[in-house]
Amino acid sequence: MKNTSQPNQSKNKFYVTTPIYYINDVPHIGHAYSTIAADTLARYYRSKLGKDNVLFVTGTDENSQKSVDAAKKVGKSVQDYTDDTAQKWQSIFDSLNITYNRFIRTTDKDHTKTVQDILQKVYDNGDIYKGVYEGLYCVGHEAFMKEDDLVDGLCPDHKKAPEHIKEENWFFRLSKYQDRLKHYILDNPDFIRPQSRRNEVLSFIDKGLEDFSISRETQDWGIRLPFDDSQVAYVWFDALLNYVTAAGYGTEAFSKWWPADLHIVGKDIIKFHCIYWPAMLWSAGLELPHQVFAHGFFTNDGEKISKSLGNAIDPVGLVQKYGNDVLRYYLLREITFGSDGDFSLQRFGEVYNSDLANNLGNLVSRLSTMLIKYNNAEYNEVKVKPRYEYEDDITKLKFHTCLAELFSWLDSLNGAIEENKPWELFKTDAAKTVEVLSAITSELLLIAKYLEPFLPESSKKIQAVFDNGKVVSSEVLFPKFD
Ligand SMILES: [Zn+2]
């Protein structure tokens, strides 16, 4: 049994995914959160394993009834609608400085081929059979529901009455995998993290797994079943397979990338990723990903975020005003990854001023100014003994610990300036002044390197200010806001 909470990197590669997002959604802070977390890890592993050994995939989920409904609303064909909207999603991630290797769309040709191949395999395995589904379906969830799930006849999340449908569908034998899945989760304590989600999945399994319908008869848009072209694949069966497509299923690359090292998901979709997905992979004869990590949700100033309250947080607006690194810092530092958190604009401003402007930004500007003043803009880069090694925490997705430690280290560097008072020391001992400033600058540069996955733009700026023993520019990293 493995005893580590890190995703596995046995192949010397790292493959990380975000969920693919419903194309009709407006990108909000939750989407940005999953994606920024994955981006942080992708950047870290690129520096560790080399850029050719990291695969980072995000994208859009397009073969859903939601796409059809949304296209109708704006009077476009579904294809035109998804093309335009996928473009928007991609450019938003570009503006958030997300370094994905592939932006996958479930309408991509190679994905259609993957889904049909795998459906055929699963069918040939005897895991797909025909049955009648009669019951409730929530389009918001793209999921079948039970009476028990409803509150006052409505889906509690979507506040809408689910559709009553009766269809002849194809079903997947999920029940067959119940025991195997339970044992797998028990034997692999790090397969599902955090622990609370793992417990949730285990108790779900204990209630008994039922076969689920993997096709829709009444929907036109989607991927046709290879063994029955009157039906399209159920959107989740299709969407989950994006992880396999993007790893190069059917090509040589697949053996390098699969299994995925880490799926980052929101806590609302663990049932799909921790129950349906492993069973689907086993049925198709594929290995399971090393880890599924579910992060929590946000409130906005303590209030639940909902369409009806209109209090969704727009990541793009924040980034335009404050910069990418500020949003990244807030999300990764303020909220323990895996727990729920609160987003408060007031707190955002406080963190900006105290941690970024007054601590990091101030340190950079004080050091560069003093070096210019006391030593002709020069310093000697000295070897630094790290006060904190971040590998263990970042690979366990403890982003907030990494940033807390690195910023407390920065704090102590500001403290060292206060203590040594270079502006006084300089009057009596110029050599000692240079020594002190050089030592602090060298530590700052090491921290800047460690900060790259978290704050890529600031890290780059710091390394541009101090270059090879010389202060070559002065830049205000974080200007003061009112
Ligand atoms: Zn719903």
mmCIF file with all atom_site columns, C-alpha atoms in Angstrom, residues 36 52 251 293 332 388 447 468 479:
data_model
loop_
_atom_site.group_PDB
_atom_site.id
_atom_site.type_symbol
_atom_site.label_atom_id
_atom_site.label_alt_id
_atom_site.label_comp_id
_atom_site.label_asym_id
_atom_site.label_entity_id
_atom_site.label_seq_id
_atom_site.pdbx_PDB_ins_code
_atom_site.Cartn_x
_atom_site.Cartn_y
_atom_site.Cartn_z
_atom_site.occupancy
_atom_site.B_iso_or_equiv
_atom_site.pdbx_formal_charge
_atom_site.auth_seq_id
_atom_site.auth_comp_id
_atom_site.auth_asym_id
_atom_site.auth_atom_id
_atom_site.pdbx_PDB_model_num
ATOM 1 C CA . ILE A 1 36  ? -5.498 28.070 -11.224 1.00 0.00 ? 36  ILE A CA 1
ATOM 2 C CA . ASP A 1 52  ? 7.824  17.982 -22.139 1.00 0.00 ? 52  ASP A CA 1
ATOM 3 C CA . THR A 1 251 ? -1.828 6.982  -30.193 1.00 0.00 ? 251 THR A CA 1
ATOM 4 C CA . PHE A 1 293 ? -8.830 15.757 -5.421  1.00 0.00 ? 293 PHE A CA 1
ATOM 5 C CA . LEU A 1 332 ? -4.379 29.711 -2.933  1.00 0.00 ? 332 LEU A CA 1
ATOM 6 C CA . TYR A 1 388 ? 11.679 26.274 4.080   1.00 0.00 ? 388 TYR A CA 1
ATOM 7 C CA . ILE A 1 447 ? 11.903 32.774 -2.621  1.00 0.00 ? 447 ILE A CA 1
ATOM 8 C CA . ASN A 1 468 ? 23.263 38.683 -12.068 1.00 0.00 ? 468 ASN A CA 1
ATOM 9 C CA . PRO A 1 479 ? 0.873  49.655 -6.440  1.00 0.00 ? 479 PRO A CA 1
#
